[in-house]
mmCIF file with all atom_site columns, C-alpha atoms in Angstrom:
data_model
loop_
_atom_site.group_PDB
_atom_site.id
_atom_site.type_symbol
_atom_site.label_atom_id
_atom_site.label_alt_id
_atom_site.label_comp_id
_atom_site.label_asym_id
_atom_site.label_entity_id
_atom_site.label_seq_id
_atom_site.pdbx_PDB_ins_code
_atom_site.Cartn_x
_atom_site.Cartn_y
_atom_site.Cartn_z
_atom_site.occupancy
_atom_site.B_iso_or_equiv
_atom_site.pdbx_formal_charge
_atom_site.auth_seq_id
_atom_site.auth_comp_id
_atom_site.auth_asym_id
_atom_site.auth_atom_id
_atom_site.pdbx_PDB_model_num
ATOM 1   C CA . UNK A 1 1   ? -17.426 156.801 -5.726  1.00 0.00 ? 360 UNK A CA 1
ATOM 2   C CA . UNK A 1 2   ? -17.374 153.214 -4.496  1.00 0.00 ? 361 UNK A CA 1
ATOM 3   C CA . UNK A 1 3   ? -17.749 150.295 -6.899  1.00 0.00 ? 362 UNK A CA 1
ATOM 4   C CA . UNK A 1 4   ? -20.657 148.013 -5.962  1.00 0.00 ? 363 UNK A CA 1
ATOM 5   C CA . UNK A 1 5   ? -21.591 144.407 -6.785  1.00 0.00 ? 364 UNK A CA 1
ATOM 6   C CA . UNK A 1 6   ? -21.795 145.117 -10.524 1.00 0.00 ? 365 UNK A CA 1
ATOM 7   C CA . UNK A 1 7   ? -19.156 146.934 -12.570 1.00 0.00 ? 366 UNK A CA 1
ATOM 8   C CA . UNK A 1 8   ? -21.757 149.407 -13.816 1.00 0.00 ? 367 UNK A CA 1
ATOM 9   C CA . UNK A 1 9   ? -22.983 150.436 -10.348 1.00 0.00 ? 368 UNK A CA 1
ATOM 10  C CA . UNK A 1 10  ? -21.395 152.937 -7.976  1.00 0.00 ? 369 UNK A CA 1
ATOM 11  C CA . UNK A 1 11  ? -22.370 154.590 -4.712  1.00 0.00 ? 370 UNK A CA 1
ATOM 12  C CA . UNK A 1 12  ? -21.278 157.644 -2.727  1.00 0.00 ? 371 UNK A CA 1
ATOM 13  C CA . UNK A 1 13  ? -22.424 158.716 0.721   1.00 0.00 ? 372 UNK A CA 1
ATOM 14  C CA . UNK A 1 14  ? -22.750 161.355 3.397   1.00 0.00 ? 373 UNK A CA 1
ATOM 15  C CA . UNK A 1 15  ? -22.886 160.395 7.073   1.00 0.00 ? 374 UNK A CA 1
ATOM 16  C CA . UNK A 1 16  ? -25.928 161.359 9.127   1.00 0.00 ? 375 UNK A CA 1
ATOM 17  C CA . UNK A 1 17  ? -24.854 161.661 12.788  1.00 0.00 ? 376 UNK A CA 1
ATOM 18  C CA . UNK A 1 18  ? -28.428 161.802 14.074  1.00 0.00 ? 377 UNK A CA 1
ATOM 19  C CA . UNK A 1 19  ? -29.167 158.297 12.772  1.00 0.00 ? 378 UNK A CA 1
ATOM 20  C CA . UNK A 1 20  ? -25.580 156.999 12.685  1.00 0.00 ? 379 UNK A CA 1
ATOM 21  C CA . UNK A 1 21  ? -25.988 155.806 9.106   1.00 0.00 ? 380 UNK A CA 1
ATOM 22  C CA . UNK A 1 22  ? -24.861 156.816 5.650   1.00 0.00 ? 381 UNK A CA 1
ATOM 23  C CA . UNK A 1 23  ? -27.207 158.470 3.204   1.00 0.00 ? 382 UNK A CA 1
ATOM 24  C CA . UNK A 1 24  ? -26.392 156.940 -0.182  1.00 0.00 ? 383 UNK A CA 1
ATOM 25  C CA . UNK A 1 25  ? -26.556 158.086 -3.767  1.00 0.00 ? 384 UNK A CA 1
ATOM 26  C CA . UNK A 1 26  ? -26.462 155.466 -6.544  1.00 0.00 ? 385 UNK A CA 1
ATOM 27  C CA . UNK A 1 27  ? -25.035 155.768 -10.060 1.00 0.00 ? 386 UNK A CA 1
ATOM 28  C CA . UNK A 1 28  ? -25.883 153.340 -12.868 1.00 0.00 ? 387 UNK A CA 1
ATOM 29  C CA . UNK A 1 29  ? -23.337 153.745 -15.658 1.00 0.00 ? 388 UNK A CA 1
ATOM 30  C CA . UNK A 1 30  ? -24.822 153.132 -19.117 1.00 0.00 ? 389 UNK A CA 1
ATOM 31  C CA . UNK A 1 31  ? -23.479 153.599 -22.665 1.00 0.00 ? 390 UNK A CA 1
ATOM 32  C CA . UNK A 1 32  ? -26.555 155.639 -23.578 1.00 0.00 ? 391 UNK A CA 1
ATOM 33  C CA . UNK A 1 33  ? -26.583 157.888 -20.501 1.00 0.00 ? 392 UNK A CA 1
ATOM 34  C CA . UNK A 1 34  ? -25.943 157.423 -16.798 1.00 0.00 ? 393 UNK A CA 1
ATOM 35  C CA . UNK A 1 35  ? -28.716 157.406 -14.185 1.00 0.00 ? 394 UNK A CA 1
ATOM 36  C CA . UNK A 1 36  ? -28.312 158.767 -10.643 1.00 0.00 ? 395 UNK A CA 1
ATOM 37  C CA . UNK A 1 37  ? -30.741 157.824 -7.883  1.00 0.00 ? 396 UNK A CA 1
ATOM 38  C CA . UNK A 1 38  ? -31.355 160.011 -4.814  1.00 0.00 ? 397 UNK A CA 1
ATOM 39  C CA . UNK A 1 39  ? -27.990 161.781 -5.189  1.00 0.00 ? 398 UNK A CA 1
ATOM 40  C CA . UNK A 1 40  ? -26.410 163.201 -2.046  1.00 0.00 ? 399 UNK A CA 1
ATOM 41  C CA . UNK A 1 41  ? -23.826 166.002 -2.431  1.00 0.00 ? 400 UNK A CA 1
ATOM 42  C CA . UNK A 1 42  ? -20.752 165.012 -4.411  1.00 0.00 ? 401 UNK A CA 1
ATOM 43  C CA . UNK A 1 43  ? -17.284 165.591 -3.028  1.00 0.00 ? 402 UNK A CA 1
ATOM 44  C CA . UNK A 1 44  ? -14.698 167.086 -5.375  1.00 0.00 ? 403 UNK A CA 1
ATOM 45  C CA . UNK A 1 45  ? -13.267 163.599 -5.895  1.00 0.00 ? 404 UNK A CA 1
ATOM 46  C CA . UNK A 1 46  ? -16.697 162.102 -6.654  1.00 0.00 ? 405 UNK A CA 1
ATOM 47  C CA . UNK A 1 47  ? -17.535 164.967 -9.013  1.00 0.00 ? 406 UNK A CA 1
ATOM 48  C CA . UNK A 1 48  ? -14.405 164.241 -11.046 1.00 0.00 ? 407 UNK A CA 1
ATOM 49  C CA . UNK A 1 49  ? -15.109 160.501 -10.934 1.00 0.00 ? 408 UNK A CA 1
ATOM 50  C CA . UNK A 1 50  ? -18.645 161.006 -12.235 1.00 0.00 ? 409 UNK A CA 1
ATOM 51  C CA . UNK A 1 51  ? -17.332 163.215 -15.018 1.00 0.00 ? 410 UNK A CA 1
ATOM 52  C CA . UNK A 1 52  ? -14.848 160.520 -15.995 1.00 0.00 ? 411 UNK A CA 1
ATOM 53  C CA . UNK A 1 53  ? -17.708 158.014 -16.104 1.00 0.00 ? 412 UNK A CA 1
ATOM 54  C CA . UNK A 1 54  ? -19.735 160.204 -18.455 1.00 0.00 ? 413 UNK A CA 1
ATOM 55  C CA . UNK A 1 55  ? -21.734 162.530 -16.207 1.00 0.00 ? 414 UNK A CA 1
ATOM 56  C CA . UNK A 1 56  ? -25.471 161.986 -15.844 1.00 0.00 ? 415 UNK A CA 1
ATOM 57  C CA . UNK A 1 57  ? -28.445 161.945 -18.197 1.00 0.00 ? 416 UNK A CA 1
ATOM 58  C CA . UNK A 1 58  ? -31.131 161.217 -15.597 1.00 0.00 ? 417 UNK A CA 1
ATOM 59  C CA . UNK A 1 59  ? -31.657 161.797 -11.884 1.00 0.00 ? 418 UNK A CA 1
ATOM 60  C CA . UNK A 1 60  ? -34.398 159.745 -10.207 1.00 0.00 ? 419 UNK A CA 1
ATOM 61  C CA . UNK A 1 61  ? -35.790 161.027 -6.920  1.00 0.00 ? 420 UNK A CA 1
ATOM 62  C CA . UNK A 1 62  ? -37.648 158.249 -5.098  1.00 0.00 ? 421 UNK A CA 1
ATOM 63  C CA . UNK A 1 63  ? -39.575 160.633 -2.834  1.00 0.00 ? 422 UNK A CA 1
ATOM 64  C CA . UNK A 1 64  ? -39.604 164.329 -1.964  1.00 0.00 ? 423 UNK A CA 1
ATOM 65  C CA . UNK A 1 65  ? -37.575 163.767 1.208   1.00 0.00 ? 424 UNK A CA 1
ATOM 66  C CA . UNK A 1 66  ? -34.754 162.448 -1.008  1.00 0.00 ? 425 UNK A CA 1
ATOM 67  C CA . UNK A 1 67  ? -34.320 165.483 -3.230  1.00 0.00 ? 426 UNK A CA 1
ATOM 68  C CA . UNK A 1 68  ? -30.987 165.903 -1.470  1.00 0.00 ? 427 UNK A CA 1
ATOM 69  C CA . UNK A 1 69  ? -28.579 167.561 -3.957  1.00 0.00 ? 428 UNK A CA 1
ATOM 70  C CA . UNK A 1 70  ? -30.507 166.633 -7.101  1.00 0.00 ? 429 UNK A CA 1
ATOM 71  C CA . UNK A 1 71  ? -31.106 170.160 -8.307  1.00 0.00 ? 430 UNK A CA 1
ATOM 72  C CA . UNK A 1 72  ? -27.466 171.244 -8.003  1.00 0.00 ? 431 UNK A CA 1
ATOM 73  C CA . UNK A 1 73  ? -26.208 168.070 -9.683  1.00 0.00 ? 432 UNK A CA 1
ATOM 74  C CA . UNK A 1 74  ? -28.762 168.457 -12.473 1.00 0.00 ? 433 UNK A CA 1
ATOM 75  C CA . UNK A 1 75  ? -27.523 172.002 -12.980 1.00 0.00 ? 434 UNK A CA 1
ATOM 76  C CA . UNK A 1 76  ? -23.924 170.763 -13.192 1.00 0.00 ? 435 UNK A CA 1
ATOM 77  C CA . UNK A 1 77  ? -24.594 167.811 -15.485 1.00 0.00 ? 436 UNK A CA 1
ATOM 78  C CA . UNK A 1 78  ? -27.662 168.848 -17.484 1.00 0.00 ? 437 UNK A CA 1
ATOM 79  C CA . UNK A 1 79  ? -29.466 165.704 -16.305 1.00 0.00 ? 438 UNK A CA 1
ATOM 80  C CA . UNK A 1 80  ? -33.223 165.423 -16.547 1.00 0.00 ? 439 UNK A CA 1
ATOM 81  C CA . UNK A 1 81  ? -35.149 164.749 -13.338 1.00 0.00 ? 440 UNK A CA 1
ATOM 82  C CA . UNK A 1 82  ? -37.738 162.009 -12.737 1.00 0.00 ? 441 UNK A CA 1
ATOM 83  C CA . UNK A 1 83  ? -39.930 161.737 -9.633  1.00 0.00 ? 442 UNK A CA 1
ATOM 84  C CA . UNK A 1 84  ? -43.052 159.913 -8.323  1.00 0.00 ? 443 UNK A CA 1
ATOM 85  C CA . UNK A 1 85  ? -46.316 160.794 -10.009 1.00 0.00 ? 444 UNK A CA 1
ATOM 86  C CA . UNK A 1 86  ? -47.972 160.341 -6.618  1.00 0.00 ? 445 UNK A CA 1
ATOM 87  C CA . UNK A 1 87  ? -46.333 163.606 -5.508  1.00 0.00 ? 446 UNK A CA 1
ATOM 88  C CA . UNK A 1 88  ? -46.887 165.574 -8.695  1.00 0.00 ? 447 UNK A CA 1
ATOM 89  C CA . UNK A 1 89  ? -49.271 168.058 -7.075  1.00 0.00 ? 448 UNK A CA 1
ATOM 90  C CA . UNK A 1 90  ? -47.079 168.800 -4.062  1.00 0.00 ? 449 UNK A CA 1
ATOM 91  C CA . UNK A 1 91  ? -43.512 168.052 -5.123  1.00 0.00 ? 450 UNK A CA 1
ATOM 92  C CA . UNK A 1 92  ? -41.268 170.874 -3.861  1.00 0.00 ? 451 UNK A CA 1
ATOM 93  C CA . UNK A 1 93  ? -38.820 170.727 -6.775  1.00 0.00 ? 452 UNK A CA 1
ATOM 94  C CA . UNK A 1 94  ? -41.156 172.388 -9.269  1.00 0.00 ? 453 UNK A CA 1
ATOM 95  C CA . UNK A 1 95  ? -38.609 174.189 -11.444 1.00 0.00 ? 454 UNK A CA 1
ATOM 96  C CA . UNK A 1 96  ? -35.974 172.003 -13.112 1.00 0.00 ? 455 UNK A CA 1
ATOM 97  C CA . UNK A 1 97  ? -32.604 173.652 -13.728 1.00 0.00 ? 456 UNK A CA 1
ATOM 98  C CA . UNK A 1 98  ? -32.345 176.077 -16.630 1.00 0.00 ? 457 UNK A CA 1
ATOM 99  C CA . UNK A 1 99  ? -31.978 174.318 -19.950 1.00 0.00 ? 458 UNK A CA 1
ATOM 100 C CA . UNK A 1 100 ? -33.410 170.973 -18.846 1.00 0.00 ? 459 UNK A CA 1
ATOM 101 C CA . UNK A 1 101 ? -36.769 169.445 -19.652 1.00 0.00 ? 460 UNK A CA 1
ATOM 102 C CA . UNK A 1 102 ? -39.715 169.382 -17.206 1.00 0.00 ? 461 UNK A CA 1
ATOM 103 C CA . UNK A 1 103 ? -39.807 166.740 -14.493 1.00 0.00 ? 462 UNK A CA 1
ATOM 104 C CA . UNK A 1 104 ? -40.837 163.310 -15.743 1.00 0.00 ? 463 UNK A CA 1
ATOM 105 C CA . UNK A 1 105 ? -43.442 161.795 -13.461 1.00 0.00 ? 464 UNK A CA 1
ATOM 106 C CA . UNK A 1 106 ? -42.965 158.045 -13.102 1.00 0.00 ? 465 UNK A CA 1
ATOM 107 C CA . UNK A 1 107 ? -45.900 155.669 -12.754 1.00 0.00 ? 466 UNK A CA 1
ATOM 108 C CA . UNK A 1 108 ? -46.039 152.136 -11.384 1.00 0.00 ? 467 UNK A CA 1
ATOM 109 C CA . UNK A 1 109 ? -44.436 149.648 -13.754 1.00 0.00 ? 468 UNK A CA 1
ATOM 110 C CA . UNK A 1 110 ? -42.951 152.313 -16.025 1.00 0.00 ? 469 UNK A CA 1
ATOM 111 C CA . UNK A 1 111 ? -39.399 151.996 -17.299 1.00 0.00 ? 470 UNK A CA 1
ATOM 112 C CA . UNK A 1 112 ? -37.433 155.217 -17.125 1.00 0.00 ? 471 UNK A CA 1
ATOM 113 C CA . UNK A 1 113 ? -34.846 153.668 -19.432 1.00 0.00 ? 472 UNK A CA 1
ATOM 114 C CA . UNK A 1 114 ? -34.687 150.049 -20.606 1.00 0.00 ? 473 UNK A CA 1
ATOM 115 C CA . UNK A 1 115 ? -34.019 147.799 -17.628 1.00 0.00 ? 474 UNK A CA 1
ATOM 116 C CA . UNK A 1 116 ? -34.965 150.268 -14.872 1.00 0.00 ? 475 UNK A CA 1
ATOM 117 C CA . UNK A 1 117 ? -38.551 149.804 -13.691 1.00 0.00 ? 476 UNK A CA 1
ATOM 118 C CA . UNK A 1 118 ? -40.392 152.020 -11.221 1.00 0.00 ? 477 UNK A CA 1
ATOM 119 C CA . UNK A 1 119 ? -42.475 150.324 -8.524  1.00 0.00 ? 478 UNK A CA 1
ATOM 120 C CA . UNK A 1 120 ? -44.930 152.528 -6.658  1.00 0.00 ? 479 UNK A CA 1
ATOM 121 C CA . UNK A 1 121 ? -45.093 151.966 -2.904  1.00 0.00 ? 480 UNK A CA 1
ATOM 122 C CA . UNK A 1 122 ? -47.902 152.937 -0.548  1.00 0.00 ? 481 UNK A CA 1
ATOM 123 C CA . UNK A 1 123 ? -48.151 153.815 3.115   1.00 0.00 ? 482 UNK A CA 1
ATOM 124 C CA . UNK A 1 124 ? -44.725 155.434 3.443   1.00 0.00 ? 483 UNK A CA 1
ATOM 125 C CA . UNK A 1 125 ? -44.249 159.002 4.653   1.00 0.00 ? 484 UNK A CA 1
ATOM 126 C CA . UNK A 1 126 ? -44.812 160.399 1.143   1.00 0.00 ? 485 UNK A CA 1
ATOM 127 C CA . UNK A 1 127 ? -47.409 159.441 -1.442  1.00 0.00 ? 486 UNK A CA 1
ATOM 128 C CA . UNK A 1 128 ? -46.354 156.992 -4.126  1.00 0.00 ? 487 UNK A CA 1
ATOM 129 C CA . UNK A 1 129 ? -42.730 156.614 -3.054  1.00 0.00 ? 488 UNK A CA 1
ATOM 130 C CA . UNK A 1 130 ? -40.773 154.712 -5.676  1.00 0.00 ? 489 UNK A CA 1
ATOM 131 C CA . UNK A 1 131 ? -38.570 151.667 -5.508  1.00 0.00 ? 490 UNK A CA 1
ATOM 132 C CA . UNK A 1 132 ? -36.561 150.855 -8.630  1.00 0.00 ? 491 UNK A CA 1
ATOM 133 C CA . UNK A 1 133 ? -35.895 147.385 -10.023 1.00 0.00 ? 492 UNK A CA 1
ATOM 134 C CA . UNK A 1 134 ? -32.751 147.189 -12.129 1.00 0.00 ? 493 UNK A CA 1
ATOM 135 C CA . UNK A 1 135 ? -32.703 144.370 -14.674 1.00 0.00 ? 494 UNK A CA 1
ATOM 136 C CA . UNK A 1 136 ? -34.866 142.190 -12.402 1.00 0.00 ? 495 UNK A CA 1
ATOM 137 C CA . UNK A 1 137 ? -32.060 141.559 -9.902  1.00 0.00 ? 496 UNK A CA 1
ATOM 138 C CA . UNK A 1 138 ? -31.123 144.765 -8.053  1.00 0.00 ? 497 UNK A CA 1
ATOM 139 C CA . UNK A 1 139 ? -33.732 146.576 -5.963  1.00 0.00 ? 498 UNK A CA 1
ATOM 140 C CA . UNK A 1 140 ? -33.048 150.228 -5.115  1.00 0.00 ? 499 UNK A CA 1
ATOM 141 C CA . UNK A 1 141 ? -35.088 151.714 -2.271  1.00 0.00 ? 500 UNK A CA 1
ATOM 142 C CA . UNK A 1 142 ? -35.645 155.197 -0.908  1.00 0.00 ? 501 UNK A CA 1
ATOM 143 C CA . UNK A 1 143 ? -37.151 155.618 2.569   1.00 0.00 ? 502 UNK A CA 1
ATOM 144 C CA . UNK A 1 144 ? -39.579 152.773 3.246   1.00 0.00 ? 503 UNK A CA 1
ATOM 145 C CA . UNK A 1 145 ? -36.930 150.030 3.317   1.00 0.00 ? 504 UNK A CA 1
ATOM 146 C CA . UNK A 1 146 ? -33.616 150.881 4.932   1.00 0.00 ? 505 UNK A CA 1
ATOM 147 C CA . UNK A 1 147 ? -30.853 149.136 6.874   1.00 0.00 ? 506 UNK A CA 1
ATOM 148 C CA . UNK A 1 148 ? -29.369 150.563 10.048  1.00 0.00 ? 507 UNK A CA 1
ATOM 149 C CA . UNK A 1 149 ? -27.448 147.336 10.714  1.00 0.00 ? 508 UNK A CA 1
ATOM 150 C CA . UNK A 1 150 ? -25.324 145.468 8.198   1.00 0.00 ? 509 UNK A CA 1
ATOM 151 C CA . UNK A 1 151 ? -26.900 142.321 6.777   1.00 0.00 ? 510 UNK A CA 1
ATOM 152 C CA . UNK A 1 152 ? -30.541 143.032 7.605   1.00 0.00 ? 511 UNK A CA 1
ATOM 153 C CA . UNK A 1 153 ? -33.320 145.280 6.355   1.00 0.00 ? 512 UNK A CA 1
ATOM 154 C CA . UNK A 1 154 ? -35.838 147.285 8.339   1.00 0.00 ? 513 UNK A CA 1
ATOM 155 C CA . UNK A 1 155 ? -39.016 149.282 7.774   1.00 0.00 ? 514 UNK A CA 1
ATOM 156 C CA . UNK A 1 156 ? -39.357 153.027 8.202   1.00 0.00 ? 515 UNK A CA 1
ATOM 157 C CA . UNK A 1 157 ? -40.450 153.662 11.835  1.00 0.00 ? 516 UNK A CA 1
ATOM 158 C CA . UNK A 1 158 ? -44.202 153.459 12.443  1.00 0.00 ? 517 UNK A CA 1
ATOM 159 C CA . UNK A 1 159 ? -44.393 157.104 13.534  1.00 0.00 ? 518 UNK A CA 1
ATOM 160 C CA . UNK A 1 160 ? -43.396 158.185 10.028  1.00 0.00 ? 519 UNK A CA 1
ATOM 161 C CA . UNK A 1 161 ? -45.725 155.877 8.100   1.00 0.00 ? 520 UNK A CA 1
ATOM 162 C CA . UNK A 1 162 ? -48.973 157.151 6.613   1.00 0.00 ? 521 UNK A CA 1
ATOM 163 C CA . UNK A 1 163 ? -50.505 153.665 6.611   1.00 0.00 ? 522 UNK A CA 1
ATOM 164 C CA . UNK A 1 164 ? -48.631 150.737 8.141   1.00 0.00 ? 523 UNK A CA 1
ATOM 165 C CA . UNK A 1 165 ? -50.890 148.101 6.572   1.00 0.00 ? 524 UNK A CA 1
ATOM 166 C CA . UNK A 1 166 ? -50.348 149.548 3.114   1.00 0.00 ? 525 UNK A CA 1
ATOM 167 C CA . UNK A 1 167 ? -46.619 149.845 3.769   1.00 0.00 ? 526 UNK A CA 1
ATOM 168 C CA . UNK A 1 168 ? -46.360 146.185 4.734   1.00 0.00 ? 527 UNK A CA 1
ATOM 169 C CA . UNK A 1 169 ? -48.322 145.215 1.614   1.00 0.00 ? 528 UNK A CA 1
ATOM 170 C CA . UNK A 1 170 ? -45.825 147.170 -0.485  1.00 0.00 ? 529 UNK A CA 1
ATOM 171 C CA . UNK A 1 171 ? -42.903 145.364 1.135   1.00 0.00 ? 530 UNK A CA 1
ATOM 172 C CA . UNK A 1 172 ? -44.656 142.039 0.568   1.00 0.00 ? 531 UNK A CA 1
ATOM 173 C CA . UNK A 1 173 ? -44.992 142.930 -3.105  1.00 0.00 ? 532 UNK A CA 1
ATOM 174 C CA . UNK A 1 174 ? -41.237 143.484 -3.345  1.00 0.00 ? 533 UNK A CA 1
ATOM 175 C CA . UNK A 1 175 ? -40.460 140.362 -1.331  1.00 0.00 ? 534 UNK A CA 1
ATOM 176 C CA . UNK A 1 176 ? -42.487 138.328 -3.826  1.00 0.00 ? 535 UNK A CA 1
ATOM 177 C CA . UNK A 1 177 ? -39.950 139.028 -6.586  1.00 0.00 ? 536 UNK A CA 1
ATOM 178 C CA . UNK A 1 178 ? -37.710 135.941 -6.410  1.00 0.00 ? 537 UNK A CA 1
ATOM 179 C CA . UNK A 1 179 ? -35.022 137.261 -8.765  1.00 0.00 ? 538 UNK A CA 1
ATOM 180 C CA . UNK A 1 180 ? -33.818 140.025 -6.427  1.00 0.00 ? 539 UNK A CA 1
ATOM 181 C CA . UNK A 1 181 ? -30.229 139.384 -5.385  1.00 0.00 ? 540 UNK A CA 1
ATOM 182 C CA . UNK A 1 182 ? -29.194 142.826 -4.089  1.00 0.00 ? 541 UNK A CA 1
ATOM 183 C CA . UNK A 1 183 ? -31.006 145.599 -2.215  1.00 0.00 ? 542 UNK A CA 1
ATOM 184 C CA . UNK A 1 184 ? -29.396 149.038 -2.428  1.00 0.00 ? 543 UNK A CA 1
ATOM 185 C CA . UNK A 1 185 ? -30.840 151.333 0.228   1.00 0.00 ? 544 UNK A CA 1
ATOM 186 C CA . UNK A 1 186 ? -30.942 155.095 0.329   1.00 0.00 ? 545 UNK A CA 1
ATOM 187 C CA . UNK A 1 187 ? -30.340 155.071 4.096   1.00 0.00 ? 546 UNK A CA 1
ATOM 188 C CA . UNK A 1 188 ? -27.879 152.710 5.745   1.00 0.00 ? 547 UNK A CA 1
ATOM 189 C CA . UNK A 1 189 ? -26.178 149.470 4.675   1.00 0.00 ? 548 UNK A CA 1
ATOM 190 C CA . UNK A 1 190 ? -26.925 147.914 1.303   1.00 0.00 ? 549 UNK A CA 1
ATOM 191 C CA . UNK A 1 191 ? -27.336 144.151 0.836   1.00 0.00 ? 550 UNK A CA 1
ATOM 192 C CA . UNK A 1 192 ? -25.302 142.681 -2.018  1.00 0.00 ? 551 UNK A CA 1
ATOM 193 C CA . UNK A 1 193 ? -26.200 138.989 -1.709  1.00 0.00 ? 552 UNK A CA 1
ATOM 194 C CA . UNK A 1 194 ? -29.381 137.014 -1.001  1.00 0.00 ? 553 UNK A CA 1
ATOM 195 C CA . UNK A 1 195 ? -31.566 140.102 -1.345  1.00 0.00 ? 554 UNK A CA 1
ATOM 196 C CA . UNK A 1 196 ? -34.763 138.091 -1.749  1.00 0.00 ? 555 UNK A CA 1
ATOM 197 C CA . UNK A 1 197 ? -34.005 136.201 1.459   1.00 0.00 ? 556 UNK A CA 1
ATOM 198 C CA . UNK A 1 198 ? -33.359 139.451 3.367   1.00 0.00 ? 557 UNK A CA 1
ATOM 199 C CA . UNK A 1 199 ? -36.695 140.830 2.149   1.00 0.00 ? 558 UNK A CA 1
ATOM 200 C CA . UNK A 1 200 ? -38.376 137.643 3.333   1.00 0.00 ? 559 UNK A CA 1
ATOM 201 C CA . UNK A 1 201 ? -36.649 138.065 6.709   1.00 0.00 ? 560 UNK A CA 1
ATOM 202 C CA . UNK A 1 202 ? -38.006 141.605 6.895   1.00 0.00 ? 561 UNK A CA 1
ATOM 203 C CA . UNK A 1 203 ? -41.542 140.405 6.202   1.00 0.00 ? 562 UNK A CA 1
ATOM 204 C CA . UNK A 1 204 ? -41.209 137.892 9.037   1.00 0.00 ? 563 UNK A CA 1
ATOM 205 C CA . UNK A 1 205 ? -40.542 140.743 11.491  1.00 0.00 ? 564 UNK A CA 1
ATOM 206 C CA . UNK A 1 206 ? -43.638 142.726 10.488  1.00 0.00 ? 565 UNK A CA 1
ATOM 207 C CA . UNK A 1 207 ? -46.767 141.892 12.444  1.00 0.00 ? 566 UNK A CA 1
#
């Protein structure tokens, strides 16, 4: 796994040739239990690295299109799974791995663990997609905000949005958080500096 802008954050990726971008999984390493976000399949090297870092206590899935390899990794690590309450009725991962607790459904403003806050987004391709705010400074996004070019953020294409007006309002809500310095995206290139400014730039492109 690759070390990110903080010593307690790591990322690993799989390349998607259709979009020419990486799909990213994020690991937050914590003394009281590590948290994985939208985990893609782990290579043998990354599996060993995660084990050395303490495995995983939680897996957060930001939306049902980002289940990725969550179930297999939960089975390997014994991690509990958390997902958006907005998809509770239709979420395809209905049976957590044997021996783990039921899925925890995250609501807007809820902290999964201290310092990791769920923010419910609207208008994306799934209901109640989550963004995660880590200790007020690092924003972690699923599908709605992505980056197919280094140094800039973009919105999910209009054809995949349920409600573009609501989606823009959700992005504006995130862009109004002045303390954001980094934006870690599920799809594409993450932004490690001036995250608030890049979110403001994104808003300026949305009409």
